[in-house]
DNA sequence: AGTCTGTTTATAAACAGGCGG
DNA sequence: CCCCGCCTGTTTATAAACAGA
């Protein structure tokens, strides 16, 4: 049902206004816009938290106590000048005109107009106070103190994407997927006015930081050495584009857009850390029909599998939406306190109670210790496990409480990756990825072995787009065809995408054939030939991934249903939110004064 | 001359007081303490900047505007409780006694007593004000506002080591090189009282952050899954210990301790970012005799090579000392404006003007694009290039200006690493590390090829200890024996350590045979057998490294002599500090008001 | 329910190197 | 030609969000 959107509505929200808003947005969206909506009751939140009226809390007053312009202190430049090269904010806010010139970047073919965080070019009359020491450094006040006016439509809403994601958007928007730093800046400013109009100049520092930090991004130098271009390691490039985040590429594939409506929750974070509480993300829903409104039936491929999701948007009382889910199959039976899962059809039960496949307990994920052993762990990989977009979903909530509790075949514990996922190139046997970390040659044997237990967990597809090939249930981790087809790239993967954390996803490579690296679907690469024979050096094979969103314990199996249960309007009864904790408080509205 | 220390003295310092201080310290040190000192005139600085009287500037006033304890705001816990589990600072500073109990960690066999940043347990009478909202969160005020009193001897000086380095110290101090998080905390608090007495509780957050971020650190789980231990990937473990930083392991190897005396320079950094301006670091000096006082002659192994260093301590007007240098051979002749180098004996000139070995220009280092080609690039690897301790030294200052300028054989440009150094395991051919990044199968040919130019640069030994085997000059990158011998670990490396940045050093592995992984020299592993046959899975081969110190552009060829020239008291005439810039100002004293 | 542990992102900063005014 | 400031790139520090135990 490509024209369908699932909308999670705060309990306290006015349903009619939601509907009105959605209808309006659907019109803006044009013919491709969703015409049907699935409404789910979400956590809390009041109408004033809605996109347009979000108050952008308190990041202008940061002040920070650091004497900025002490002209006599010659301490080495606290980030030199570095003002935005765009004319905006160049002068001390003298009623700038925001020429919005230099729309030189990629064509704005993204139909961005309907996204709430994408306001138009700021056209406010600024000129507010505090303009004295005009910010010339990156570590300065936000570009515009003019927050009180036009709190929307000028990028007041920070986009919900992480820097890493935005950089990927930017680079992948170019046909050759290569961008200079300045171009990245410009692209982001053009597509996310927040950064031009609102963010402090330090955001450019963060861009550079991300480029350097993540080895997904590599720098290439022009032959003459004069120009540096940033690229995405082809093995790691999931070819994320901003388009894909809200525009479906292949209507044939069932896709549902999802709108998370913000829940009030004030942050004390620094400006760029605090995120808007809602945004549009595309996901491929794979929920059992019982989760939906009675009238809705998803034309799923295989037998409808479970695999969670949805609730993602509400974790932490409207924290932020998770894109690129860490989707792990729920344990087969036996699991306790997993409200959403209860009503879901479970994947084909893998060999239950597979001994030696699970770490006794203790696992905050990551802890890449050893590559998955040849005897593949039991990995539940139900059909509907994969989500089209990076919407966070994870029903692997089963806390893995009792150690070695029987009946929990798919424990999904501490996936292993051999501290570097590298080396399993097509030219080499897959088993060659033994580059591992756990070979500390002096460990007492119990220590060596235990972490090597290779339960797959979390994991799966972070791709915002879904290929037509529906993922097939692969309980034995064989013949699996992870949904990395990417629409046009149909190269199947021999190995299932096994990674346990966003970081790994981000850093590691795409589990596609080298021939398909860098071949992204769609019109983004019109001038590029299929380039099939190009994979000179076969990089390490590994599932590539990316994280769209901000900080948080993404490394672990997220979206514990008990934490984020969206109280679906459908029949699914929230089976008692177990062990609420602080997050429960967040889900209960009005506690936050605001 | 193992009993010799090089002391860099600020120009404005009172020499007699320096000598007195050094003498006193030497006595504290005991029989092993240095009895001879080499004094070098350094940048600037006034006596009050000396260790004991450093003012610890202004990190208590940060304030930060974020309302901390707003009891009604239920925003998810801004770092829960998390007070130091040690009793120190438990109450609101009620004249704490600092029981200093639980000296349970490794035996303090480090003879730490002579290090200035290691004060005794704080014994001040504290009880100062501001004790109202006792810090219970990690993101709180520093443990003790009592800075005004007893500004020394209680850890007032932040140790000069990065978190990564300290974690290595801690873990490697255990015989089995395995530590729980809490043990790491305790070890650091015991050995660096700063963190117990002065630092804000957030330092523990940073420890955890470092453990997670750097994949050098891996987590292992006990068989029952109840306990997590942090270890160092054996391939990456350089077996750094705090001992090695100031204690010479093998007196046969020439080692000289160095004392950098602080230069006044106020920072506006946050507490933990601002570092003390001086500390002891061991280096293996390899300077031509002309650089030293006439009476000093270093018994260097091979013909005295150049290779810089020294000046390291003074960059940025007493920024911070660099440990674990990024030592790169200086260009042979032709280089411009390299004062220190001028007077140094240069390494044997490698094949001059090796075409196609150098990137045309443009390089801020890192930019791992392709693995080093089989035809090894010309890498100047002069004997004295290596320093015993991690003292930063880098004479590769030659800006590599003119592209393909002849006469500069050792261009050291943009080393390449194939975005993941993995896969070249002993079991596999070295050539198999083709996991690379530059295989973007759609790049126009010029872009593909250019970054692949494989000039080695920077690089080399970050080890704080030096093995007896003197590095041999290897202009052709063959038969090189990088100084990774580590004293007792004499396993030679087949591949030279080729890495270009501290990060790479940190992340990548030690270029030792797998059998030698985890085998660190000395008494640290008394209870561990030689464990030769333990390397089950051969991890990626790659030079291991580590960085001891804090932030900064370590990735690039550092220690531009023009920036840090210490004005040695010896005959070396500072050949005109080229292109001073802002850093020049920093070197000139008194400009900073203080 | 709170704390501890672990993972990840955001932000600031230090500094190196290059370039252009 | 040199100085100097800005831009770019790398790395560490710090705070924070959040998950899991
Ligand atoms: Mg990078
Ligand atoms: Mg780690």
Tab-separated table of N, CA and C in Angstrom, chain A residues 252-254 284-287 297-305 382-386 466-473:
chain	number	residue	atom	x	y	z
A	252	UNK	N	5.908	-0.481	-6.299
A	252	UNK	CA	5.532	-1.883	-6.279
A	252	UNK	C	5.792	-2.500	-4.915
A	253	UNK	N	6.801	-2.022	-4.310
A	253	UNK	CA	7.133	-2.576	-2.999
A	253	UNK	C	6.249	-1.921	-1.957
A	254	UNK	N	5.698	-2.694	-1.128
A	254	UNK	CA	4.830	-2.082	-0.109
A	254	UNK	C	5.634	-1.154	0.768
A	284	UNK	N	9.176	0.129	5.802
A	284	UNK	CA	8.371	-0.924	5.213
A	284	UNK	C	7.774	-1.716	6.344
A	285	UNK	N	6.564	-1.520	6.546
A	285	UNK	CA	5.930	-2.185	7.672
A	285	UNK	C	5.795	-3.664	7.391
A	286	UNK	N	6.036	-4.403	8.387
A	286	UNK	CA	5.939	-5.851	8.257
A	286	UNK	C	5.292	-6.411	9.496
A	287	UNK	N	4.239	-5.826	9.859
A	287	UNK	CA	3.598	-6.222	11.092
A	287	UNK	C	2.457	-7.169	10.807
A	297	UNK	N	-4.749	-3.966	5.492
A	297	UNK	CA	-4.090	-5.249	5.296
A	297	UNK	C	-2.857	-5.043	4.440
A	298	UNK	N	-1.792	-5.393	4.987
A	298	UNK	CA	-0.566	-5.176	4.223
A	298	UNK	C	-0.321	-6.347	3.291
A	299	UNK	N	-0.069	-6.045	2.089
A	299	UNK	CA	0.206	-7.135	1.133
A	299	UNK	C	1.625	-7.640	1.309
A	300	UNK	N	1.840	-8.293	2.355
A	300	UNK	CA	3.196	-8.766	2.603
A	300	UNK	C	3.497	-9.970	1.748
A	301	UNK	N	4.749	-10.152	1.575
A	301	UNK	CA	5.165	-11.244	0.702
A	301	UNK	C	4.888	-12.587	1.363
A	302	UNK	N	5.839	-13.041	2.068
A	302	UNK	CA	5.732	-14.351	2.690
A	302	UNK	C	4.654	-14.308	3.782
A	303	UNK	N	4.531	-15.354	4.505
A	303	UNK	CA	3.613	-15.307	5.648
A	303	UNK	C	3.963	-14.142	6.548
A	304	UNK	N	3.022	-13.419	6.975
A	304	UNK	CA	3.312	-12.192	7.731
A	304	UNK	C	4.120	-12.506	8.969
A	305	UNK	N	5.253	-11.977	8.974
A	305	UNK	CA	6.107	-12.176	10.133
A	305	UNK	C	5.948	-11.016	11.077
A	382	UNK	N	13.014	-13.408	9.983
A	382	UNK	CA	11.685	-13.532	9.374
A	382	UNK	C	11.545	-12.591	8.199
A	383	UNK	N	10.587	-12.926	7.429
A	383	UNK	CA	10.407	-12.171	6.201
A	383	UNK	C	10.265	-10.691	6.459
A	384	UNK	N	9.370	-10.412	7.304
A	384	UNK	CA	9.033	-9.001	7.467
A	384	UNK	C	9.978	-8.290	8.413
A	385	UNK	N	11.087	-8.858	8.586
A	385	UNK	CA	12.010	-8.231	9.513
A	385	UNK	C	12.556	-6.926	8.971
A	386	UNK	N	12.601	-6.830	7.705
A	386	UNK	CA	13.301	-5.691	7.111
A	386	UNK	C	12.378	-4.519	6.900
A	466	UNK	N	13.881	-0.256	-0.217
A	466	UNK	CA	13.755	-1.697	-0.194
A	466	UNK	C	13.700	-2.228	-1.586
A	467	UNK	N	14.435	-3.243	-1.803
A	467	UNK	CA	14.398	-3.881	-3.090
A	467	UNK	C	13.149	-4.724	-3.204
A	468	UNK	N	12.831	-5.129	-4.406
A	468	UNK	CA	11.609	-5.909	-4.594
A	468	UNK	C	11.709	-7.289	-3.990
A	469	UNK	N	12.908	-7.754	-3.873
A	469	UNK	CA	13.020	-9.123	-3.389
A	469	UNK	C	12.690	-9.151	-1.899
A	470	UNK	N	11.616	-9.777	-1.614
A	470	UNK	CA	11.243	-9.875	-0.214
A	470	UNK	C	12.189	-10.794	0.522
A	471	UNK	N	12.560	-10.386	1.685
A	471	UNK	CA	13.502	-11.212	2.438
A	471	UNK	C	12.861	-12.529	2.801
A	472	UNK	N	13.590	-13.540	2.622
A	472	UNK	CA	13.036	-14.853	2.906
A	472	UNK	C	13.459	-15.296	4.295
A	473	UNK	N	12.601	-15.978	4.877
A	473	UNK	CA	12.906	-16.456	6.218
A	473	UNK	C	14.104	-17.397	6.172
